[in-house]
PDB file of C-alpha atoms in Angstrom:
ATOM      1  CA  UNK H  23       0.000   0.000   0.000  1.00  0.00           C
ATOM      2  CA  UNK H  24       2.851   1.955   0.691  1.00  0.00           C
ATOM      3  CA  UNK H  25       4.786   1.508  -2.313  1.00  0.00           C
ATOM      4  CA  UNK H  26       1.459   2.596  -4.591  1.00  0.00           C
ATOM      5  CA  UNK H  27       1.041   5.236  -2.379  1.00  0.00           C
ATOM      6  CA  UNK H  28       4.303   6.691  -3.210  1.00  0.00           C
ATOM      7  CA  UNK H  29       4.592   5.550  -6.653  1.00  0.00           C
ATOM      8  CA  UNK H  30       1.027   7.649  -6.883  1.00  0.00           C
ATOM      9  CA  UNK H  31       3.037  11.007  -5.485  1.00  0.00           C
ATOM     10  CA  UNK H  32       6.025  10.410  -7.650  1.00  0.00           C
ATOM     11  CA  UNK H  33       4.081  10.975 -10.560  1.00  0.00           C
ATOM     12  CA  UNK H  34       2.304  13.763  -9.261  1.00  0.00           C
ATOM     13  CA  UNK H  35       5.047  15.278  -9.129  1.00  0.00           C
ATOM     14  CA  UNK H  36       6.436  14.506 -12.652  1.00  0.00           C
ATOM     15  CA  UNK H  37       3.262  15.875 -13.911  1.00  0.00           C
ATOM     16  CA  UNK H  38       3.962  18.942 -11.679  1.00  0.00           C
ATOM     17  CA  UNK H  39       7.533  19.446 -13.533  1.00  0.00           C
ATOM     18  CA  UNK H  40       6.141  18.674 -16.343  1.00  0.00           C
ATOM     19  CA  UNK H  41       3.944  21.403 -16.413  1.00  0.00           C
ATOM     20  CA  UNK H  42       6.925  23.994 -14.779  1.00  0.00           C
ATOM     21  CA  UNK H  43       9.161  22.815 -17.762  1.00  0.00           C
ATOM     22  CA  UNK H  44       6.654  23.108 -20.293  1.00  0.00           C
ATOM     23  CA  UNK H  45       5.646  26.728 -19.088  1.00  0.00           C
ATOM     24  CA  UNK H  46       9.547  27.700 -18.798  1.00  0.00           C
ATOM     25  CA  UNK H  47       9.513  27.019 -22.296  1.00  0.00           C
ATOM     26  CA  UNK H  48       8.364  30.452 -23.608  1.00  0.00           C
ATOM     27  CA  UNK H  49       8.957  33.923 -22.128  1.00  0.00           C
ATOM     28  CA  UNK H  50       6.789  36.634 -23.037  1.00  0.00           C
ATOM     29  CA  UNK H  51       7.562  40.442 -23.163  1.00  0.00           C
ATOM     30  CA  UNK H  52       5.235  43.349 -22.967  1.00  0.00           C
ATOM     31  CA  UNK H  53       5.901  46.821 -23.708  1.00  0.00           C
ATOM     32  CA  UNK H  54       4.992  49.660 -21.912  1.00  0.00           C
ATOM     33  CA  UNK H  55       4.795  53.303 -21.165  1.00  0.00           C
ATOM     34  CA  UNK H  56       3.427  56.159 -18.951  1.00  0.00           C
ATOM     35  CA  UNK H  57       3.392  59.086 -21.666  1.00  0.00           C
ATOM     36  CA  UNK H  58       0.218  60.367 -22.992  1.00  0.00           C
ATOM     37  CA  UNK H  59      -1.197  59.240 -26.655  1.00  0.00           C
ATOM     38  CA  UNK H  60      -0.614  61.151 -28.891  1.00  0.00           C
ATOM     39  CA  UNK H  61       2.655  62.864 -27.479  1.00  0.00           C
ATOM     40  CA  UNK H  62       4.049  66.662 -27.907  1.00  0.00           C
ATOM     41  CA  UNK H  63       7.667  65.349 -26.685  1.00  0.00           C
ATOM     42  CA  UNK H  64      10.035  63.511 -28.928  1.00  0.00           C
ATOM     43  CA  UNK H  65      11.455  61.741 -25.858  1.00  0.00           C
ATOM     44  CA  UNK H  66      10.056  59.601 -23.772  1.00  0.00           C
ATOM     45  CA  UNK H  67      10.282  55.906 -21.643  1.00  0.00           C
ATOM     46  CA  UNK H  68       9.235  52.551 -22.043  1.00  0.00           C
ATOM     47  CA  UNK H  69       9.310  49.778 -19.901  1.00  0.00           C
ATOM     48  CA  UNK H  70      10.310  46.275 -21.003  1.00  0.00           C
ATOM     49  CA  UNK H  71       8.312  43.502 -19.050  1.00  0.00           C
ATOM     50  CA  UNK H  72       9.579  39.516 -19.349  1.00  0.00           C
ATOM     51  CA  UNK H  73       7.790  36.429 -17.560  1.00  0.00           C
ATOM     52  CA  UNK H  74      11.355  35.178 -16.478  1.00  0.00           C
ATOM     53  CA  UNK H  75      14.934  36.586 -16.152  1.00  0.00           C
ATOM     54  CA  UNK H  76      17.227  37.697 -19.215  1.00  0.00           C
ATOM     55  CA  UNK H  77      20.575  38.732 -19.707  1.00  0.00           C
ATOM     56  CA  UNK H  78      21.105  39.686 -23.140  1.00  0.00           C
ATOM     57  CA  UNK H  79      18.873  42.257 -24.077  1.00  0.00           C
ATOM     58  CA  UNK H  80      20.424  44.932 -26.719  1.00  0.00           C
ATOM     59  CA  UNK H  81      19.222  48.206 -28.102  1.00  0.00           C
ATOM     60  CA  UNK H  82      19.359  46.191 -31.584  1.00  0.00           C
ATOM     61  CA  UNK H  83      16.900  43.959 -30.241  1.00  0.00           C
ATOM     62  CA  UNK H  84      14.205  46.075 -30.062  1.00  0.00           C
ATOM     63  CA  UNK H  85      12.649  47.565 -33.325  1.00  0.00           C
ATOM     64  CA  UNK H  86      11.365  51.056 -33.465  1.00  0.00           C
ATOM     65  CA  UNK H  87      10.090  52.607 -36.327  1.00  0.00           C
ATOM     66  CA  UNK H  88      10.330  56.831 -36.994  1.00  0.00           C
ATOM     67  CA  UNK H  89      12.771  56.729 -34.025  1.00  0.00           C
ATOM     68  CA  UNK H  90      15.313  55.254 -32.063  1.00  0.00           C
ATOM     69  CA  UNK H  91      16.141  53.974 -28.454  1.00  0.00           C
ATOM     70  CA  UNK H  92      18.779  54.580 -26.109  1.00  0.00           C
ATOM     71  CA  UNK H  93      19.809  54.579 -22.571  1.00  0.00           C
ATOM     72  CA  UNK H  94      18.288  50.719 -21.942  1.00  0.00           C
ATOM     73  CA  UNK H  95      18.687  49.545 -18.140  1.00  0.00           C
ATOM     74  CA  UNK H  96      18.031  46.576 -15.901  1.00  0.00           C
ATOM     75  CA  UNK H  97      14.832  47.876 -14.217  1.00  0.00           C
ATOM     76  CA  UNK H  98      15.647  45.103 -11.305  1.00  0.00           C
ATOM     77  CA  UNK H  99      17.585  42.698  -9.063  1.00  0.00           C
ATOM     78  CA  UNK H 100      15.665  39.859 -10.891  1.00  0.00           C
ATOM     79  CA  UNK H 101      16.068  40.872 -14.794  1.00  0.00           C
ATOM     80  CA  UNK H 102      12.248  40.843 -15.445  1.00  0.00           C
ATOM     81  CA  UNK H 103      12.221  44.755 -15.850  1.00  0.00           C
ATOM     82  CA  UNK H 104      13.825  46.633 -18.469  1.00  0.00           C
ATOM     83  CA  UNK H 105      13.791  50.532 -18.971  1.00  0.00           C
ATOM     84  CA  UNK H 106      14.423  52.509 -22.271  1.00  0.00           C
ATOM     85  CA  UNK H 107      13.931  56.007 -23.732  1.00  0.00           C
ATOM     86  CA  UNK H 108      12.555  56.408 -26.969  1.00  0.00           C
ATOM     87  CA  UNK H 109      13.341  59.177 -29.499  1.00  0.00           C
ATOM     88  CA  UNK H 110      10.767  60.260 -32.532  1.00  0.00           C
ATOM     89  CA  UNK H 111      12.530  61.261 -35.839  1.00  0.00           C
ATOM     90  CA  UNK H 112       9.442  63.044 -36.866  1.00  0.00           C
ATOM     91  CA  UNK H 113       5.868  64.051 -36.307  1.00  0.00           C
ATOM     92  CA  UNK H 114       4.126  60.739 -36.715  1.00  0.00           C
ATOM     93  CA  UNK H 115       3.319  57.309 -35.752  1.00  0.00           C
ATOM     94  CA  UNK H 116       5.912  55.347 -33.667  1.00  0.00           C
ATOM     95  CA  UNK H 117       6.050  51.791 -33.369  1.00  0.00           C
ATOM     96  CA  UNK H 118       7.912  49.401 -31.071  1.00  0.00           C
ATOM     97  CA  UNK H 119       7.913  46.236 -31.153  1.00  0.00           C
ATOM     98  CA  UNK H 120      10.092  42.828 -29.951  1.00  0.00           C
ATOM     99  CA  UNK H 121      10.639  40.116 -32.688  1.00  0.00           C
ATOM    100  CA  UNK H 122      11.118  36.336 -31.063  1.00  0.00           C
ATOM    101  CA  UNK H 123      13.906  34.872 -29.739  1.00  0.00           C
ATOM    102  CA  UNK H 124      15.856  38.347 -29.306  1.00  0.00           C
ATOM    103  CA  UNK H 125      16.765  37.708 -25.964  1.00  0.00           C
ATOM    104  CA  UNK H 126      17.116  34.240 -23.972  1.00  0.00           C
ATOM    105  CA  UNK H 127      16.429  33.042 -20.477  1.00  0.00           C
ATOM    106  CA  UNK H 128      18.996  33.469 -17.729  1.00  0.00           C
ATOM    107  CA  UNK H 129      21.560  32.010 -16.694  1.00  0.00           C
ATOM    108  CA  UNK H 130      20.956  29.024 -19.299  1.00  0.00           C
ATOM    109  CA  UNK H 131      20.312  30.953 -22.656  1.00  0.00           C
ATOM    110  CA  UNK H 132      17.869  27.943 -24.270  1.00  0.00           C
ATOM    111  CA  UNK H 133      15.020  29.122 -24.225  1.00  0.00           C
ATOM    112  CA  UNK H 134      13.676  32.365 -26.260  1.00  0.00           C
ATOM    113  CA  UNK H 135      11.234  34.795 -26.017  1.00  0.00           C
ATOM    114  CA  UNK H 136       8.141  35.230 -27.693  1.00  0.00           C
ATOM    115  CA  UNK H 137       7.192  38.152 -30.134  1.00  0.00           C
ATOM    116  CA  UNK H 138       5.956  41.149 -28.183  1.00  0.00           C
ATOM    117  CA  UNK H 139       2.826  43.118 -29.198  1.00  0.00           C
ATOM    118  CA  UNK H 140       3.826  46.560 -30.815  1.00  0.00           C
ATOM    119  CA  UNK H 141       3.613  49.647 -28.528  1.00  0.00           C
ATOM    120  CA  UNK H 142       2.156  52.701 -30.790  1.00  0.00           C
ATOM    121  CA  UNK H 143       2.155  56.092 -30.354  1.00  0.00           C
ATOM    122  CA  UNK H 144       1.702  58.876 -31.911  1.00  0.00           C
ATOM    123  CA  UNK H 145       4.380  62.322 -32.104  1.00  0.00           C
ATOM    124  CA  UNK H 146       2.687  65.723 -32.550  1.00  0.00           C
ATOM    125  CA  UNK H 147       4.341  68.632 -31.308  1.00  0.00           C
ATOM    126  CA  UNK H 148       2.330  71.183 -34.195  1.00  0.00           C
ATOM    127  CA  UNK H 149      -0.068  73.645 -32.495  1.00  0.00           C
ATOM    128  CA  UNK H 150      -3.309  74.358 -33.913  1.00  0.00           C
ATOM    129  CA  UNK H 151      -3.804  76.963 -36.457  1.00  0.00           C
ATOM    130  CA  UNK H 152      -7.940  78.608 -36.298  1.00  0.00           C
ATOM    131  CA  UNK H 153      -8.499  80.081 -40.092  1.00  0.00           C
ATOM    132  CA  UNK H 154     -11.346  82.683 -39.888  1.00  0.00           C
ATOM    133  CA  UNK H 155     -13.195  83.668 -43.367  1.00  0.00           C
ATOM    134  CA  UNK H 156     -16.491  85.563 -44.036  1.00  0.00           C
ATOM    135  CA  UNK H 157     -18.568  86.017 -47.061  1.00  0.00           C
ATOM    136  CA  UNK H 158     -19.581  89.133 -46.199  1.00  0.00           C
ATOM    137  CA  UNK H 159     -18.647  91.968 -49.022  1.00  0.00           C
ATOM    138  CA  UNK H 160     -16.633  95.069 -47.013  1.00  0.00           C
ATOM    139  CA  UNK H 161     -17.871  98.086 -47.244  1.00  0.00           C
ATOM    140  CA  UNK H 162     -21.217  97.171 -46.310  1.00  0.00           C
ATOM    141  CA  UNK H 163     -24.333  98.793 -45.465  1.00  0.00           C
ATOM    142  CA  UNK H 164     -26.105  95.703 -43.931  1.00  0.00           C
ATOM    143  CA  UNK H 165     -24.831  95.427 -40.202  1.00  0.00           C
ATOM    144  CA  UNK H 166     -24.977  91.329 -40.417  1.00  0.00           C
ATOM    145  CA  UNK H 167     -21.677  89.527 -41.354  1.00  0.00           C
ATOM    146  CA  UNK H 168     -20.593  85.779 -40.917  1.00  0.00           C
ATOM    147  CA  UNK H 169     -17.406  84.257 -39.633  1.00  0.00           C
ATOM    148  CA  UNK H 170     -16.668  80.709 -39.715  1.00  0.00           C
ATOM    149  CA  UNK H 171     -13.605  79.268 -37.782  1.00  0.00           C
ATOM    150  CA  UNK H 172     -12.056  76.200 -39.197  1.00  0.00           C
ATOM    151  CA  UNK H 173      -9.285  74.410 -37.026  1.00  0.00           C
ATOM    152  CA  UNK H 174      -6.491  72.902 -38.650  1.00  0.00           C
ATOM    153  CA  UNK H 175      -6.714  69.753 -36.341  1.00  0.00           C
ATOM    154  CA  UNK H 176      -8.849  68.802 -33.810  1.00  0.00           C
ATOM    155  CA  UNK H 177      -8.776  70.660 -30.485  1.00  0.00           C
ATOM    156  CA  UNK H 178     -10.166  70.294 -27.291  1.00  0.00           C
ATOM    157  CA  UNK H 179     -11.404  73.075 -24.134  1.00  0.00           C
ATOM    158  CA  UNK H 180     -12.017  75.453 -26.897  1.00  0.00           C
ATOM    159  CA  UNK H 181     -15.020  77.886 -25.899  1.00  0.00           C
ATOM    160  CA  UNK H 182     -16.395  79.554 -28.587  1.00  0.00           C
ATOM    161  CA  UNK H 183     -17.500  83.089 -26.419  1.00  0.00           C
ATOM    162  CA  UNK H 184     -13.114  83.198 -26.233  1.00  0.00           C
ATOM    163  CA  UNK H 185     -13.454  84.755 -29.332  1.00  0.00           C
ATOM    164  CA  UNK H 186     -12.312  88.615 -29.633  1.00  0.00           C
ATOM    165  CA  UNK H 187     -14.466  91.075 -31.692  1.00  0.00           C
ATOM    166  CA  UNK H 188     -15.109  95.058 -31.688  1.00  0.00           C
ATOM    167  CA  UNK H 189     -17.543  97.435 -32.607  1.00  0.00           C
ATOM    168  CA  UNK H 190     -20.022  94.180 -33.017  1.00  0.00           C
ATOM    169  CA  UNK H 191     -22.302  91.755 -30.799  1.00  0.00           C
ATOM    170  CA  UNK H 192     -22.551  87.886 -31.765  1.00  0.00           C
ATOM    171  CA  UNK H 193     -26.231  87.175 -32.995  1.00  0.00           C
ATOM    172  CA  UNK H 194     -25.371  83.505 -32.941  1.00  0.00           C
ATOM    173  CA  UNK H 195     -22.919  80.698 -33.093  1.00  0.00           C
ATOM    174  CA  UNK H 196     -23.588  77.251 -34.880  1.00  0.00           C
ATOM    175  CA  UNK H 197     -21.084  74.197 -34.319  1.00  0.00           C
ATOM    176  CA  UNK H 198     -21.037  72.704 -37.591  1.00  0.00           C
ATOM    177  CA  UNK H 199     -18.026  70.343 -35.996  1.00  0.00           C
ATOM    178  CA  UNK H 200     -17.308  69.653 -32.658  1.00  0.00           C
ATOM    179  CA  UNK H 201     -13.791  70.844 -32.553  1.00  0.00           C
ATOM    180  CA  UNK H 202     -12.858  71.573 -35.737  1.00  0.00           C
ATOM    181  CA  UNK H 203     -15.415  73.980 -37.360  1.00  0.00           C
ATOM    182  CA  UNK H 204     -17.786  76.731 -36.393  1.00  0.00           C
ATOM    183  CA  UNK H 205     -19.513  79.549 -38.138  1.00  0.00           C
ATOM    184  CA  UNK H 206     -20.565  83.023 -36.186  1.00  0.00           C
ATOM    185  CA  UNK H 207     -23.140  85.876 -37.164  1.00  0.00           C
ATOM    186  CA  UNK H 208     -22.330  89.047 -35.955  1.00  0.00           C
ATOM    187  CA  UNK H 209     -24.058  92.605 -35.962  1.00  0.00           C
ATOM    188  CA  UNK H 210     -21.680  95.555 -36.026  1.00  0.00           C
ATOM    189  CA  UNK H 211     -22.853  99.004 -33.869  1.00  0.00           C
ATOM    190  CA  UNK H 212     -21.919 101.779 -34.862  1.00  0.00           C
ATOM    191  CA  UNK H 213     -20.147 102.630 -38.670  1.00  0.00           C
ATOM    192  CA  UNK H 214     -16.557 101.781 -38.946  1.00  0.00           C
ATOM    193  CA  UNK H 215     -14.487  98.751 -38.921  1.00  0.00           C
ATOM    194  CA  UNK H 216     -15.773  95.476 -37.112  1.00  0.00           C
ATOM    195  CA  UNK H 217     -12.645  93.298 -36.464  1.00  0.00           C
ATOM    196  CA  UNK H 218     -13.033  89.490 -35.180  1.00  0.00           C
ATOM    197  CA  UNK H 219      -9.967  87.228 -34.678  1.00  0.00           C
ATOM    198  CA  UNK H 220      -8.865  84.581 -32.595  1.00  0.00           C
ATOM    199  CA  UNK H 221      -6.478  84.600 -29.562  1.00  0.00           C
ATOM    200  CA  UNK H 222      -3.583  82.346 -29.482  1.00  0.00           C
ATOM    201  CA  UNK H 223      -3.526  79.789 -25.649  1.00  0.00           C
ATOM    202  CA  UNK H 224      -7.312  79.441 -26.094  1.00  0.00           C
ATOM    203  CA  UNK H 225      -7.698  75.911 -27.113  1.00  0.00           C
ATOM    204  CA  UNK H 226      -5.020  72.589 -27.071  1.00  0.00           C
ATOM    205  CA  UNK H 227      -5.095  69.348 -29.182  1.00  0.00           C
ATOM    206  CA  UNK H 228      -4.855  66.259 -28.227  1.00  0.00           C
ATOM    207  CA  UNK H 229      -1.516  66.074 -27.472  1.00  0.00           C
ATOM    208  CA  UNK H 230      -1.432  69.470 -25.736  1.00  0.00           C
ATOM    209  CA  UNK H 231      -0.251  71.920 -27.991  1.00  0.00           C
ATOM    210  CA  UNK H 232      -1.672  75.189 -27.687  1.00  0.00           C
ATOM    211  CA  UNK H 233      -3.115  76.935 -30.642  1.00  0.00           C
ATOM    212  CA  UNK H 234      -1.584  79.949 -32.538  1.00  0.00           C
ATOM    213  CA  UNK H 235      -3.638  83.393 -32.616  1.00  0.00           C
ATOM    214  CA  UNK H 236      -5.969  83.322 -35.987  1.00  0.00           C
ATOM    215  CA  UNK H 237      -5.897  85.830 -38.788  1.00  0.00           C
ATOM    216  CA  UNK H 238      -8.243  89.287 -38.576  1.00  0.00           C
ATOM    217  CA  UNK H 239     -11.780  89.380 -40.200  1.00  0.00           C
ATOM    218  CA  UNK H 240     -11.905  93.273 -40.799  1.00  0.00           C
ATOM    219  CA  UNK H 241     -15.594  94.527 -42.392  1.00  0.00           C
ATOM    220  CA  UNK H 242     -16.248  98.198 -42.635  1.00  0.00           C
ATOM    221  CA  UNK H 243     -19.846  98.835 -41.377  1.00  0.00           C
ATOM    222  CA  UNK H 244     -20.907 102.444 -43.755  1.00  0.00           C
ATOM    223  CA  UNK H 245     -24.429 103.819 -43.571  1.00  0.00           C
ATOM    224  CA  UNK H 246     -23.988 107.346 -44.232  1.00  0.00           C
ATOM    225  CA  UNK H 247     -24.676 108.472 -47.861  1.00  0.00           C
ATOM    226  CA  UNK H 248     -21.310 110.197 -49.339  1.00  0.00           C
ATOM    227  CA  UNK H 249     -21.263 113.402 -49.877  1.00  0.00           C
ATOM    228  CA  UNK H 250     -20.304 115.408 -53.146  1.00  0.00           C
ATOM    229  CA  UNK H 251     -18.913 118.764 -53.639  1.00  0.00           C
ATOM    230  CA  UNK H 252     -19.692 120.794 -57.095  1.00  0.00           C
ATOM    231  CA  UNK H 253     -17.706 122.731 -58.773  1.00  0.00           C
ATOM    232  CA  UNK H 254     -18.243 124.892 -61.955  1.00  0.00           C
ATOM    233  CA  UNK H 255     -15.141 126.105 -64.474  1.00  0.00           C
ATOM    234  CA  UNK H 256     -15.158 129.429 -65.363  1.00  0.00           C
ATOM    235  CA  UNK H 257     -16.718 130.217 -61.906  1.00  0.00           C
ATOM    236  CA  UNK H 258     -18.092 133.431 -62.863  1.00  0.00           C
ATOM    237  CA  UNK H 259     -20.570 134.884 -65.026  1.00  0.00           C
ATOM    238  CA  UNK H 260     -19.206 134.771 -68.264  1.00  0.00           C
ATOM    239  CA  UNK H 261     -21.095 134.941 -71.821  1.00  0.00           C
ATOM    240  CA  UNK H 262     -20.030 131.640 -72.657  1.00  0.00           C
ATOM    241  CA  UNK H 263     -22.699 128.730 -74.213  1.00  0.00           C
ATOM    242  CA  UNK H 264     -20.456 125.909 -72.367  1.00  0.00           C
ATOM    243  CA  UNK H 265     -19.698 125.148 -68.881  1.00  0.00           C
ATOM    244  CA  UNK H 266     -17.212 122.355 -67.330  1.00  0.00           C
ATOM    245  CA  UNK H 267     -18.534 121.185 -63.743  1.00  0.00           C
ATOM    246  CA  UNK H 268     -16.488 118.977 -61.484  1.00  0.00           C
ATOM    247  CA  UNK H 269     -18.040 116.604 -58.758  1.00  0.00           C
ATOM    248  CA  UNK H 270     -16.016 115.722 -55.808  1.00  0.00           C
ATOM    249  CA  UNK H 271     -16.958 112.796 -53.194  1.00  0.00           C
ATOM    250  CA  UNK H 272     -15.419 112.492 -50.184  1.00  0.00           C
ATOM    251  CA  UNK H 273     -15.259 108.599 -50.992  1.00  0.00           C
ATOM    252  CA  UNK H 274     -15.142 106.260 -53.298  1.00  0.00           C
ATOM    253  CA  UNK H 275     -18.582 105.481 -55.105  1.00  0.00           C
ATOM    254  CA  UNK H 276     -19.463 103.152 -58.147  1.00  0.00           C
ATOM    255  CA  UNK H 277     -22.055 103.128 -59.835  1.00  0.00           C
ATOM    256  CA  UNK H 278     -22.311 106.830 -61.256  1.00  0.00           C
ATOM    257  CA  UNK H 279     -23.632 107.625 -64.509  1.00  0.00           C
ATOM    258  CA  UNK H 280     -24.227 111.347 -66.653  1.00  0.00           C
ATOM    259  CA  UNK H 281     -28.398 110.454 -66.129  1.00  0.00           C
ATOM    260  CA  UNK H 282     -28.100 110.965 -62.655  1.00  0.00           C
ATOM    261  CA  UNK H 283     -27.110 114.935 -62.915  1.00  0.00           C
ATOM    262  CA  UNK H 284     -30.045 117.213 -62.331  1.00  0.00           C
ATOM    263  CA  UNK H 285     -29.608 120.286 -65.248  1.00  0.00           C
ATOM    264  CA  UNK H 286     -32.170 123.337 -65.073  1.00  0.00           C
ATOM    265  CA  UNK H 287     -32.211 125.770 -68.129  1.00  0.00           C
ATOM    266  CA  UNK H 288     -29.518 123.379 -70.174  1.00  0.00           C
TER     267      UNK H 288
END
């Protein structure tokens, strides 16, 4: 009874090995990092995670694509934990990644490790750009213009009453897209120049940048009718059958035509 009892335990615990050997015979690695997606940094870390201890581990063993790494360290006692710093060539996507068997278990180097997933991020350090155009003709009598702001990205916290205007009052303001485009109708006050633009620090995308200030909507708000000055050549009485007159406005008009002089006795 004895002897089957312990032959019974025995191969317990060969099946027990069994199973550590067979699970020692991969290592997987996962990549990591703490820095915000997308990113307006070109630097920043990752960390290397393995199921069991390596000893090998090289920059060249880790792929990155738009960039490059540097500065990799043993994160611990136990080589389990990697660190690394990655640098982006360019605004973009970044990808890291671990191909198999580019590192080996320690201390007995036979056995591999698996392919890692690929870490992705994305580099954008451009800020924001708002573009402001109106279809409204300048000079104008009627005191109702449009502005519509298009970003050139996607932004986020942008307000749209952080808008700047003068000598006007917003009648209303339609998102057309959240984020990206919006269109404004204002009414100016008083006659003169009605200036809109946008502040720059207003607004961020998603990685953070800030936006840059917009460019100026300027439309000149005119009711008053011009006013014209004439003048006749000789300015005298004379006997003479022909006179030259001379109008003057005191700005430009269009539009005038000989039909629209009054003439009495001529």
């Amino acid at each position: 009874m004895q002897k089957i009892t312990l032959t019974i335990l025995l191969s317990l615990l060969f099946c027990l090995f069994a199973d550590f050997l067979k699970a020692s015979d991969t290592i997987t690695v996962q990549l990591t990092t703490s820095s915000p997606n997308p990113a307006n940094t070109p630097q920043f870390e990752i960390l290397i995670q393995f199921s069991d201890s390596v000893d090998d581990l090289d920059i060249a063993d880790i792929v990155v694509e738009n960039g490059y790494l540097a500065d990799l360290r043993i994160g611990n006692s136990y080589r389990l934990q990697w660190t690394a710093k990655i640098w982006a060539f360019n605004e973009g996507w970044i990808k890291i990644y671990m191909p198999a068997n580019a590192t080996y278990r320690f201390p007995d180097y036979q056995v591999g490790n698996t392919a890692s997933d690929t870490l992705i991020l994305y580099f954008d350090n451009s800020k924001p750009r708002p573009i402001l155009s109106s279809l409204a003709q300048t000079p104008t009598k009627n005191p109702e213009f449009d502005v519509s702001v298009q970003f050139t990205e996607y932004v986020v916290n942008f307000d749209p009453n952080d808008i700047v205007y003068t000598n006007s009052e917003i009648i209303s303001i339609e998102e057309i897209e959240p984020g990206r485009s919006y269109k404004y109708i204002f009414r100016a006050l008083v006659d003169g120049f009605a200036e809109v633009h946008m502040p720059s620090q207003i607004c961020t995308d998603q990685a953070g940048n800030v936006n840059y200030s917009s460019n100026t909507i300027s439309v000149k708000f005119d009711t008053r009718p011009p006013g014209a000055v004439l003048t006749a050549y000789p300015d005298t009485l004379v006997n003479l059958l022909n006179y030259t007159f001379r109008v003057t406005f005191d700005e430009s008009v269009t539009g005038l035509d000989s039909a629209d002089f009054v003439m009495h006795n001529a």
